[in-house]
Coordinates of C-alpha atoms in Angstrom, one line a residue:
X105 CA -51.5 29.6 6.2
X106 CA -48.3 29.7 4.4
X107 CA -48.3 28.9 0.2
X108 CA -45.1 27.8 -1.3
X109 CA -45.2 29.2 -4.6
X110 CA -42.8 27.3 -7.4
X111 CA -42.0 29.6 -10.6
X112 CA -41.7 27.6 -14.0
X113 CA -38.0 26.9 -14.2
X114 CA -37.9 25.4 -10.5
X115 CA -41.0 23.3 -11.2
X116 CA -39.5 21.9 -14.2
X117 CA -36.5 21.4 -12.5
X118 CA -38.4 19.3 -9.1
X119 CA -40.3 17.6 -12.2
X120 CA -36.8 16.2 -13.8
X121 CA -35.8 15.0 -10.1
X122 CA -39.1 13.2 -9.7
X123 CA -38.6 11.3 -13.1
X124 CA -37.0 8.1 -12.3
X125 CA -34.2 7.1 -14.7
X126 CA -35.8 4.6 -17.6
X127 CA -33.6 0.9 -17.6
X128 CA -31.7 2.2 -20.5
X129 CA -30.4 4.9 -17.9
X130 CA -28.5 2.1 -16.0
X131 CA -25.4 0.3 -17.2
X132 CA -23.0 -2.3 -16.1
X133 CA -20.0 -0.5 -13.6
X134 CA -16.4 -1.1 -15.3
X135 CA -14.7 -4.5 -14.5
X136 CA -11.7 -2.4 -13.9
X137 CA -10.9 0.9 -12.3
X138 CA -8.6 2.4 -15.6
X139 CA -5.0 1.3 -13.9
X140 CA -2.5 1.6 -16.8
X141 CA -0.6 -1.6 -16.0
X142 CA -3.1 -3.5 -14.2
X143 CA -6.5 -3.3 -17.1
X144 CA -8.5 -5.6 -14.3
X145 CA -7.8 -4.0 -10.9
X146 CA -10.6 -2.6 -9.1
X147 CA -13.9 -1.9 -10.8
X148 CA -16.1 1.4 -11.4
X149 CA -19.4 2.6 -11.1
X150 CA -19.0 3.1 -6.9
X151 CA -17.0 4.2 -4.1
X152 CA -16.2 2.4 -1.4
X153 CA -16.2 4.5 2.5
X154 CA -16.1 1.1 5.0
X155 CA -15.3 -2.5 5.0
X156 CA -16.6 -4.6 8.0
X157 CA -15.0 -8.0 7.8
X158 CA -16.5 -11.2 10.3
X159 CA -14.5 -13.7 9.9
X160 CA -13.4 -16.8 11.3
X161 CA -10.4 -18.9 10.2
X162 CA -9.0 -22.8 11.0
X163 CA -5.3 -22.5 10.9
X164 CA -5.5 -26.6 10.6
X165 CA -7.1 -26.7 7.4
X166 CA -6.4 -23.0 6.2
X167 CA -10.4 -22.4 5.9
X168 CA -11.9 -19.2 5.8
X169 CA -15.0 -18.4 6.4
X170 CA -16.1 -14.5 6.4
X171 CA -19.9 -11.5 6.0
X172 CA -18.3 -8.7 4.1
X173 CA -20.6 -5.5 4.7
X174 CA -19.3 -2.4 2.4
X175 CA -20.5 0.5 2.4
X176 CA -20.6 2.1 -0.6
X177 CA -21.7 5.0 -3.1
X178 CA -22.7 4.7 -6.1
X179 CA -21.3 7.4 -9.2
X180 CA -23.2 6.1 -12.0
X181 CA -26.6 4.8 -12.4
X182 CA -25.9 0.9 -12.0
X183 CA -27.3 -1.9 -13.4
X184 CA -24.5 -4.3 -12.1
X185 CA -21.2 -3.8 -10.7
X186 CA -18.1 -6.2 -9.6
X187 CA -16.1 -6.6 -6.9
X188 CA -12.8 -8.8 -6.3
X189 CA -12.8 -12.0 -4.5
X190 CA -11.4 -15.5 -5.2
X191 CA -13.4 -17.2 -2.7
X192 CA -16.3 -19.3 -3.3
X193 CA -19.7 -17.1 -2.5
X194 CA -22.9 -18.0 -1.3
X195 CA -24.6 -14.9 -0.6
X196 CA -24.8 -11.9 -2.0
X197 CA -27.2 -8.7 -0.5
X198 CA -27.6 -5.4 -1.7
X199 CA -29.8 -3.1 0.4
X200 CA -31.0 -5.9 2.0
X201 CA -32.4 -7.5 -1.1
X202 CA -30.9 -11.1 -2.3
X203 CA -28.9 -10.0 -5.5
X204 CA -27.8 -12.4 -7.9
X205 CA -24.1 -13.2 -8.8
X206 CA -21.5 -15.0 -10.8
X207 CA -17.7 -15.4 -10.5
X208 CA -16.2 -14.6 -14.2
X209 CA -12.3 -13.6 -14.8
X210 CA -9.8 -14.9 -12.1
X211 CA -11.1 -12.6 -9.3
X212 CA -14.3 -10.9 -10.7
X213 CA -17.4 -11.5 -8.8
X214 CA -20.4 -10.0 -10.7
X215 CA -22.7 -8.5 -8.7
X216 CA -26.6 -8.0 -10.7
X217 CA -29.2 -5.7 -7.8
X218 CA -32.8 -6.4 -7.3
X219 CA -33.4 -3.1 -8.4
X220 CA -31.3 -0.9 -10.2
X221 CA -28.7 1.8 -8.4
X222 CA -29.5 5.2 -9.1
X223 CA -26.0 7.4 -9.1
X224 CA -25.0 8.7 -5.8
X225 CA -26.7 6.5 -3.9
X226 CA -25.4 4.5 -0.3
X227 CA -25.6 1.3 -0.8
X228 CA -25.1 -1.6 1.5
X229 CA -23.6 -4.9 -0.1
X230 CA -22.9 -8.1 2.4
X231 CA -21.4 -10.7 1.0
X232 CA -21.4 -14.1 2.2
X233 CA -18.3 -16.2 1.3
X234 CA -15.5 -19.3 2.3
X235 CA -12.7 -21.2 1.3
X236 CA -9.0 -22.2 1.5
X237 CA -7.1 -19.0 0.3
X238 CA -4.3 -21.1 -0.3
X239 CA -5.8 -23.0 -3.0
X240 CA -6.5 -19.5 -4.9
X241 CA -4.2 -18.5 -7.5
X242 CA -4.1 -16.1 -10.3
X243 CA -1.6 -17.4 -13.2
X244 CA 0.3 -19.6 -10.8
X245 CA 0.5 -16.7 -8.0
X246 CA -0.5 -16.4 -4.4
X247 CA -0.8 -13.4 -2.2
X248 CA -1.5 -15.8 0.8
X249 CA 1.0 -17.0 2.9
X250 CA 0.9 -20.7 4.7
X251 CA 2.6 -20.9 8.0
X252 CA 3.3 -23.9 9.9
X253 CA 0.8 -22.7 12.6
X254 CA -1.9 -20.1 9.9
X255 CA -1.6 -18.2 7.2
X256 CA -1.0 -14.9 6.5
X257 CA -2.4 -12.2 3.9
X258 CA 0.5 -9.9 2.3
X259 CA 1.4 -9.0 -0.8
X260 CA 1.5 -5.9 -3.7
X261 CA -0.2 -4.8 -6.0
X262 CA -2.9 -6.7 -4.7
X263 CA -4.1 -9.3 -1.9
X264 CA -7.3 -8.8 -1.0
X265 CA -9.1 -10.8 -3.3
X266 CA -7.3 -13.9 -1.5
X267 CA -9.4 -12.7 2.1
X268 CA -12.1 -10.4 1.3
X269 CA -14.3 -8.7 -1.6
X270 CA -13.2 -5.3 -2.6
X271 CA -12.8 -2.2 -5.1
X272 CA -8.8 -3.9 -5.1
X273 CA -7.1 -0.3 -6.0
X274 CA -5.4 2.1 -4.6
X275 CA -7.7 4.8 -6.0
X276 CA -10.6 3.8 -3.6
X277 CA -9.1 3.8 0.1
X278 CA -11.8 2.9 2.9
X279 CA -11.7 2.5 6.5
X280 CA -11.7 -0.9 8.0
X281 CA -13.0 -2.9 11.3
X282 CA -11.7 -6.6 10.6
X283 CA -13.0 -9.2 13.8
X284 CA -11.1 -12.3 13.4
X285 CA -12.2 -15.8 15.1
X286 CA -9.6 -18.2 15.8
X287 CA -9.1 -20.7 18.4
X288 CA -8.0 -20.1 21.6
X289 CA -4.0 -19.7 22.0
X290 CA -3.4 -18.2 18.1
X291 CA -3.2 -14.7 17.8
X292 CA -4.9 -12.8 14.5
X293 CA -2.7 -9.4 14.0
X294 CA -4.4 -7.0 11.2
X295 CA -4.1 -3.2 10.9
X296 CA -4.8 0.0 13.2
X297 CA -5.8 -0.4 16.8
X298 CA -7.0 -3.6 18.5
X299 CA -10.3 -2.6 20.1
X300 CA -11.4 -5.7 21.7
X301 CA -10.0 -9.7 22.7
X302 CA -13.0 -12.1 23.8
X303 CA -13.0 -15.8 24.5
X304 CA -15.8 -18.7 24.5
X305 CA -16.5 -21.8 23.8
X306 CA -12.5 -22.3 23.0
X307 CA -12.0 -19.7 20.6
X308 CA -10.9 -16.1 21.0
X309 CA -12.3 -13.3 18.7
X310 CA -9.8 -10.3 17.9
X311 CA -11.2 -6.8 16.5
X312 CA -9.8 -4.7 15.0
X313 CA -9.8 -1.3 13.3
X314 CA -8.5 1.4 10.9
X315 CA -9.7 4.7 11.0
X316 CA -8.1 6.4 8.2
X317 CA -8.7 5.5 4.5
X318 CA -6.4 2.5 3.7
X319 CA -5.7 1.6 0.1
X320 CA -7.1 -2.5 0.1
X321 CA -3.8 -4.1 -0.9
X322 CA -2.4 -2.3 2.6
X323 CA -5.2 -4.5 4.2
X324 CA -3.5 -7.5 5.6
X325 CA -4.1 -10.6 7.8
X326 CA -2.2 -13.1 10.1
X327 CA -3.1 -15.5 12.2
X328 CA -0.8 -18.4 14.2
X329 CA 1.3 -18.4 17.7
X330 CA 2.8 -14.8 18.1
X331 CA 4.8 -13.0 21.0
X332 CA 3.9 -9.9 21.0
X333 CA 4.9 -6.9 22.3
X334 CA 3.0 -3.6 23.5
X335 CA 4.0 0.1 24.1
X336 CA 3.2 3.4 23.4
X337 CA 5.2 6.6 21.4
X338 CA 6.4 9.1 23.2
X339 CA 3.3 11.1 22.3
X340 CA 0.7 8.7 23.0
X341 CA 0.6 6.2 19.7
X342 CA -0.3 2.6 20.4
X343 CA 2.7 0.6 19.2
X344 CA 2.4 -3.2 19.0
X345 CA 4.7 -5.5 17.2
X346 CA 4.2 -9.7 16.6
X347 CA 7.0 -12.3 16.3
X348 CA 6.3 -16.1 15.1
X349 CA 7.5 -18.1 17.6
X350 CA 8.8 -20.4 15.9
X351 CA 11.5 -17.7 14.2
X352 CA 14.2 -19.9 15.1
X353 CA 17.7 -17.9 14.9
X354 CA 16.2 -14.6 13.0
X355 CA 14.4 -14.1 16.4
X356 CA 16.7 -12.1 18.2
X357 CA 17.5 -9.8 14.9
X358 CA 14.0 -9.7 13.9
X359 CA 13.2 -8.1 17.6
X360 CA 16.6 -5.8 17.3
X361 CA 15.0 -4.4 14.1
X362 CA 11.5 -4.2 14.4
X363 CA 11.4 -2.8 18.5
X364 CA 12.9 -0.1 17.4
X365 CA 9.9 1.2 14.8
X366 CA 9.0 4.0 17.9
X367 CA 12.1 5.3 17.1
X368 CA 12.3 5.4 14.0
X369 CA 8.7 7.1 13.3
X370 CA 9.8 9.9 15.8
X371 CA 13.0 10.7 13.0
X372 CA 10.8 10.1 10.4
X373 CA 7.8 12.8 11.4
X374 CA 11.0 15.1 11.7
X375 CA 11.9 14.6 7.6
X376 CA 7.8 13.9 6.7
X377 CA 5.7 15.6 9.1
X378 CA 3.5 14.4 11.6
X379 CA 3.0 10.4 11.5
X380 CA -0.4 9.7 9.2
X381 CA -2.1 7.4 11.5
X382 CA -3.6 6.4 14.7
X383 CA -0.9 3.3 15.5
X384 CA 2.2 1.6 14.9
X385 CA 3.9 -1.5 14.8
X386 CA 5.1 -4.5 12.7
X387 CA 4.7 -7.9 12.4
X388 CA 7.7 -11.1 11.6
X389 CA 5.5 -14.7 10.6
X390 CA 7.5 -17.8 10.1
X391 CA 7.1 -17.6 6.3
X392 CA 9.8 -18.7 3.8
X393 CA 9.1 -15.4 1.1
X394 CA 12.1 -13.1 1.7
X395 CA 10.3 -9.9 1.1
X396 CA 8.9 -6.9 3.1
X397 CA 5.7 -5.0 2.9
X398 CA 4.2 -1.6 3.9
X399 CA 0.7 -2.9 5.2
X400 CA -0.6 0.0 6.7
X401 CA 0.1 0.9 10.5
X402 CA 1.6 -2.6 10.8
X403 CA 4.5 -3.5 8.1
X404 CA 5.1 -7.3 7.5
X405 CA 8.8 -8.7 7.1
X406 CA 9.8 -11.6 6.2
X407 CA 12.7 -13.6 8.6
X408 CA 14.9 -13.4 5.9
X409 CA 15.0 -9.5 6.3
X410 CA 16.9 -10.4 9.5
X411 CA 19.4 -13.3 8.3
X412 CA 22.3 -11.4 8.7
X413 CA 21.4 -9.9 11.7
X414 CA 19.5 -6.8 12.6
X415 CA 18.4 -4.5 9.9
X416 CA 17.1 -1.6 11.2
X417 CA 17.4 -0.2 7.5
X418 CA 14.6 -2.1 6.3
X419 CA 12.3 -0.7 8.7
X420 CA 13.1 2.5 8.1
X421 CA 11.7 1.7 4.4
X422 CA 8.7 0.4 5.2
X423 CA 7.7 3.0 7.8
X424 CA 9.0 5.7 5.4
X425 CA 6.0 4.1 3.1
X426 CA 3.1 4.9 5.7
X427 CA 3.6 8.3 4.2
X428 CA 4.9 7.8 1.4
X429 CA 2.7 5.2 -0.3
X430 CA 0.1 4.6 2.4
X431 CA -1.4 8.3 3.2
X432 CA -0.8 9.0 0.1
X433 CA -1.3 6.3 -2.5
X434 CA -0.2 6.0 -6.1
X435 CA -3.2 6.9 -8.2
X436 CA -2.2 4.5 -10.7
X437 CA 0.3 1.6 -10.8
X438 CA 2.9 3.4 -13.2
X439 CA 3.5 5.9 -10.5
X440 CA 5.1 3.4 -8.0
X441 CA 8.4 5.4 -8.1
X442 CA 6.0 8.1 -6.1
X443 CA 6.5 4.8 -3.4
X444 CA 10.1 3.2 -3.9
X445 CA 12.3 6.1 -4.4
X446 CA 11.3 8.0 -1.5
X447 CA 10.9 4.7 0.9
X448 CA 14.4 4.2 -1.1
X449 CA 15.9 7.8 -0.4
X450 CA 14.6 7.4 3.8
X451 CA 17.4 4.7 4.2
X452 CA 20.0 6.7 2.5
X453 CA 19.2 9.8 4.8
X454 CA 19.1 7.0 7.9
X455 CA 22.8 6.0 7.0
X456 CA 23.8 9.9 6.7
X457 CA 22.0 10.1 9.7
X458 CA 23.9 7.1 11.6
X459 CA 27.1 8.6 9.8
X460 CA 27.3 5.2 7.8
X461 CA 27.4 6.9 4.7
X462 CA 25.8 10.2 3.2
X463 CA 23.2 10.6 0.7
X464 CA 25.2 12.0 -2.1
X465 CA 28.0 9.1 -1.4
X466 CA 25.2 6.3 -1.8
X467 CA 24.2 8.1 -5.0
X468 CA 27.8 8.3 -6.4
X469 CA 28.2 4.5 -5.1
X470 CA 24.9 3.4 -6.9
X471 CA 25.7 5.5 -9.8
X472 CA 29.2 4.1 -10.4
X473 CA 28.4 0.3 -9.9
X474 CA 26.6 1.0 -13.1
X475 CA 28.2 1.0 -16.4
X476 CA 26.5 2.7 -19.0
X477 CA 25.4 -0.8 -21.0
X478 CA 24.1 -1.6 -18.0
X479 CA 20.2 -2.8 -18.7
X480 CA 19.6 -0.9 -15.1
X481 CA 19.8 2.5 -17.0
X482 CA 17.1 1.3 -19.3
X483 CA 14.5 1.1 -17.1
X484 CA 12.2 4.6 -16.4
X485 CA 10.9 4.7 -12.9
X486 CA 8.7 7.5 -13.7
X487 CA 6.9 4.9 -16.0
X488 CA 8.9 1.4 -15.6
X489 CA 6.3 -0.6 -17.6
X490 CA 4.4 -3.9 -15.5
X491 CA 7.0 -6.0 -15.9
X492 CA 9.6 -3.6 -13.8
X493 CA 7.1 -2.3 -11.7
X494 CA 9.8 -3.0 -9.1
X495 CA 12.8 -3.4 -10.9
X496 CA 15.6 -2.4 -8.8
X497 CA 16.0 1.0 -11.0
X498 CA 12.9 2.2 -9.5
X499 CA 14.3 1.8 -6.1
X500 CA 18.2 3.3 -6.8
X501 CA 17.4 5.1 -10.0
X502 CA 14.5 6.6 -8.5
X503 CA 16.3 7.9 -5.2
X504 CA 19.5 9.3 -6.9
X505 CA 16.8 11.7 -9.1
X506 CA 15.6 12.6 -5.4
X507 CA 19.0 13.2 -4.6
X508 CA 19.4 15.4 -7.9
X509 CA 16.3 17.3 -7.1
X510 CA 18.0 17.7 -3.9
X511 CA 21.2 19.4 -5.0
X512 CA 19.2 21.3 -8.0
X513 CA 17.1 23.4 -5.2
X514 CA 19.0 23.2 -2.6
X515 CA 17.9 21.4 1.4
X516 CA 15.6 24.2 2.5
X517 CA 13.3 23.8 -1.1
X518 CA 14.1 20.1 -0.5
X519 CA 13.1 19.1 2.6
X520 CA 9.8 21.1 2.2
X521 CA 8.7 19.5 -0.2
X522 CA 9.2 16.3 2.0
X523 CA 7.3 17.3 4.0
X524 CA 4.3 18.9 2.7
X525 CA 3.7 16.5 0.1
X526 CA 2.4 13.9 2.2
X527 CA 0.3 16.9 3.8
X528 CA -0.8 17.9 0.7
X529 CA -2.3 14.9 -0.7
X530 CA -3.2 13.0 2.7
X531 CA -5.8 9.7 2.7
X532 CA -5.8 10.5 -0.9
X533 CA -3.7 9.5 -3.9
X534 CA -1.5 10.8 -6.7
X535 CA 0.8 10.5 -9.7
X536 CA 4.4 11.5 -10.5
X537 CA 2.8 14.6 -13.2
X538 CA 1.3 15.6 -9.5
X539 CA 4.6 15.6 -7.6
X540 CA 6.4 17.2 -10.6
X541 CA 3.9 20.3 -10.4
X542 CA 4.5 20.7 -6.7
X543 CA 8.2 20.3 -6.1
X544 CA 8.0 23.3 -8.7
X545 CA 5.4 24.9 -6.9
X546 CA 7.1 24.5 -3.8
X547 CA 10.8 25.6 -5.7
X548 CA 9.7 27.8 -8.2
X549 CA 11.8 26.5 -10.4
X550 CA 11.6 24.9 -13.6
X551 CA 12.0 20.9 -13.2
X552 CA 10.8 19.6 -16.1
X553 CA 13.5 18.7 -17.5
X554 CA 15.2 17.5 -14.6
X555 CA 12.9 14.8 -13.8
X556 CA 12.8 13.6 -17.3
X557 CA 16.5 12.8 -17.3
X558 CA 16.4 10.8 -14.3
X559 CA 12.7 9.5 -14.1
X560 CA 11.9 8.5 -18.4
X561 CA 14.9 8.9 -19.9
X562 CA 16.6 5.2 -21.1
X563 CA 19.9 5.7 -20.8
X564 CA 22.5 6.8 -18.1
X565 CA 21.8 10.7 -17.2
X566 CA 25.3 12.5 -17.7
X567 CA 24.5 15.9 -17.0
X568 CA 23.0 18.5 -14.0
X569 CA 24.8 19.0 -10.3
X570 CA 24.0 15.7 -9.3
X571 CA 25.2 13.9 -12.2
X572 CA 28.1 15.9 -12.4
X573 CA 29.3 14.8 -8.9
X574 CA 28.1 11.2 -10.2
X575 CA 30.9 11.2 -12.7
X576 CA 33.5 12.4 -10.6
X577 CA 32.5 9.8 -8.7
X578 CA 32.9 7.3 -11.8
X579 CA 36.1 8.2 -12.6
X580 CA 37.8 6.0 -10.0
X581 CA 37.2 2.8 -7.8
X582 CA 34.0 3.4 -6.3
X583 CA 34.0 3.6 -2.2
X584 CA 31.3 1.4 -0.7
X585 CA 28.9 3.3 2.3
X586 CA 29.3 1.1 5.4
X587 CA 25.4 0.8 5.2
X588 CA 25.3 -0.4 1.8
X589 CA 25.0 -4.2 2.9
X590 CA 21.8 -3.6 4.7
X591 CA 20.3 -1.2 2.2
X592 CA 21.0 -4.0 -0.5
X593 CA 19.3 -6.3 1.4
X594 CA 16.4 -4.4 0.7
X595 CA 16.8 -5.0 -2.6
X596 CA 14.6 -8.3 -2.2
X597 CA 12.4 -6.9 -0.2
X598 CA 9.3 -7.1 -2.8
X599 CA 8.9 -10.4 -4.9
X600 CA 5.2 -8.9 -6.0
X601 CA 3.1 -10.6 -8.7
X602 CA 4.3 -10.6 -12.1
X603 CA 1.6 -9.3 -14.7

């Protein structure tokens, strides 16, 4: 017979584990997750590893109906906690138990356990839930798109709330499985890989699933009449791409722009490293917004993208995000240059690459076509404030300091930093502070100053290599790149909510 002998101190210590936290242990988790700009996105007190989403949806009357199971862990000991949804709610479980709830704020659903959470504890939470995301607005905005023949979920900084409940921030990424009901002869596209089609009873369901964390605002949703189109990369990537039907004359662009995403991944993994997920694609619905969006694995464009014909440029951007804003994620909403200048910067490396214009001459362009009064220069894209968040400085501002970084350490420094940033911080997410320290990690140089010329300084930067070659540049009639158009066009390509 063996005896397990405990000395003081560990007794004590199994005697403090035993103890189980009094009710004034437990508090209520955070309405919001701490973004700078956006005080009520997300919530604390948990973290979120898995969303499974049933739903099933009427493209007739735009209902939704959906069971929400999260998995989740707690990081403080929880009385209540919130999650975002706009959608009415009739059930809410926690562990199995029936919790109670009520909707406060525009999008807060207030969650209240049988029992209180302990910290670091899995929990399960289902959520019952229905409604016409259309009718769902916060201060007059929608992130849900009607179609003539669905609707469609896509839109920054946020979206979920209009289709699902969630931790809505980029700071708590999750994998997904999404199964989508809709009668037969409609099409629901979503993220990742489709693992299974099955029909009965006149409707067909549609699963799918994304097996790499995924911020919740890259989550998206559509359903109506697609033609769609499968392949696979040249090293074994599922590629799948969805048209509207009903596209009228943007069809034929639409398809010369978005088939080509295979090859534009393979160039990209060649500036970024190896592509971040599992599967590629896009997806053009008949919707009148004139935007674009990096939904993850599966970017959505608008038609209008595609008015002018094809726009291969836009793509580029998009898929430029799945690293660069997808894999790694801001960590908080001021640090969306961290997104738009590099998506930015890919199409001006594109052009150099389709000898349509170099880098530096779309810098000295962009930097010339704006005078020094111009408001453009007062905007910081290192900390552009909410109502800039994607201000067209972020976008052109934001890549000529890339371009500046670029001629301050020369390609070699440069392009490694490319390229092992989104190694570095993969499925995760990070700040502009965070890219500063590496790039002069990565250089060992001092860039300090460099970055807060170009990234928080409110006026026209007038000095350093770049800038230098920028005023040359100024000095006489500025020559427009042949790819300018199509990069301009870009320029709409995010109408996003304005806080």
């Amino acid at each position: 017979m063996h005896r397990r002998i405990i000395v003081p101190s560990a007794l004590a210590a199994s005697l403090l584990l035993a103890i189980p936290a009094s009710a004034a242990d437990y508090a209520p988790g955070a309405p919001g997750i701490g973004d700078s700009y956006y005080p009520a996105s997300g919530n604390g007190g948990y973290d979120v590893s898995h969303y499974d989403l049933r739903l099933r949806y009427e493209p007739s009357t735009d209902l939704l109906e959906g069971t929400a199971t999260i998995l989740a862990t707690t990081t403080q000991n929880l009385s209540r906690f919130n999650l975002d949804l706009g959608l009415r709610v009739s059930e809410v479980r926690v562990d199995g138990r029936l919790a109670r709830f009520a909707a406060t704020g525009a999008h807060e659903l207030e969650v209240t356990p049988a029992v209180p959470l302990p910290k670091n504890k899995r929990i399960t939470v289902v959520v019952r839930y229905a409604g016409k995301p259309s009718e769902f607005k916060v201060d007059g905005w929608s992130a849900w798109h009607r179609t003539p023949d669905g609707g469609v979920a896509a839109q920054e900084p946020d979206a979920a709330a209009w289709w699902f409940p969630s931790n809505d921030h980029p700071r708590d990424k999750a994998t997904f499985d999404v199964s989508v009901s809709v009668p037969d002869g409609t099409q629901a596209i979503s993220n990742g890989v489709l693992r299974s089609q099955s029909s009965l009873l006149g409707r067909t369901r549609f699963h799918w699933r994304s097996d790499k964390p995924q911020a919740t605002y890259l989550a998206t949703l559509a359903v109506g009449k697609f033609d769609i189109t499968t392949d696979t990369t040249a090293n074994g990537l599922p590629v799948l791409n969805a048209y509207s039907k009903d596209l009228g004359g943007n069809a034929g662009a639409a398809r010369a722009s978005v088939e080509r995403s295979s090859e534009v991944a393979e160039w990209l993994e060649g500036i970024f490293g190896p592509y971040p997920f599992n599967a590629l694609g896009g997806y053009v619905p008949n919707v009148t917004s004139g935007y674009a969006l990096e939904t993850q694995t599966r970017p959505f464009y608008s038609p209008r993208q595609f008015a002018n014909g094809a726009n291969v440029s836009v793509v580029v951007h998009e898929l430029a995000h799945q690293w660069y804003g997808d894999s790694v994620s801001v960590h908080d909403w001021k640090d969306i240059w961290i997104n738009e200048g590099f998506a930015r910067y890919s199409q001006w490396l594109w052009s150099e690459k389709e000898g349509e214009g170099t880098a530096q001459e779309l810098a000295d362009y962009v930097y010339a076509l704006r005078k020094a009064e111009d408001p453009f220069w007062t905007v910081k894209p290192g900390d552009p404030g909410p109502d800039n968040q994607f201000h067209i400085a972020v976008y052109d501002r934001g890549a000529m300091a890339l371009q500046e970084l670029r001629n301050e350490i020369g390609d070699e420094d440069f392009f490694a930093i490319l390229k092992g940033w989104p190694q570095r911080f993969a499925d995760g997410d990070a700040g502009v502070a965070d890219f500063v320290r590496y790039a002069e990690q990565v250089s060992g140089e001092p860039l300090a100053e460099l970055f807060d010329t170009w990234l928080y300084q409110p006026s026209k930067p007038a000095t350093g290599p770049a800038a230098a070659a920028f005023t040359r540049a100024a000095t006489a009639e500025p020559v427009r790149p042949k790819s300018w158009e199509k990069i301009a066009a870009t320029n709409t390509v995010h109408e996003h909510r304005d806080h």
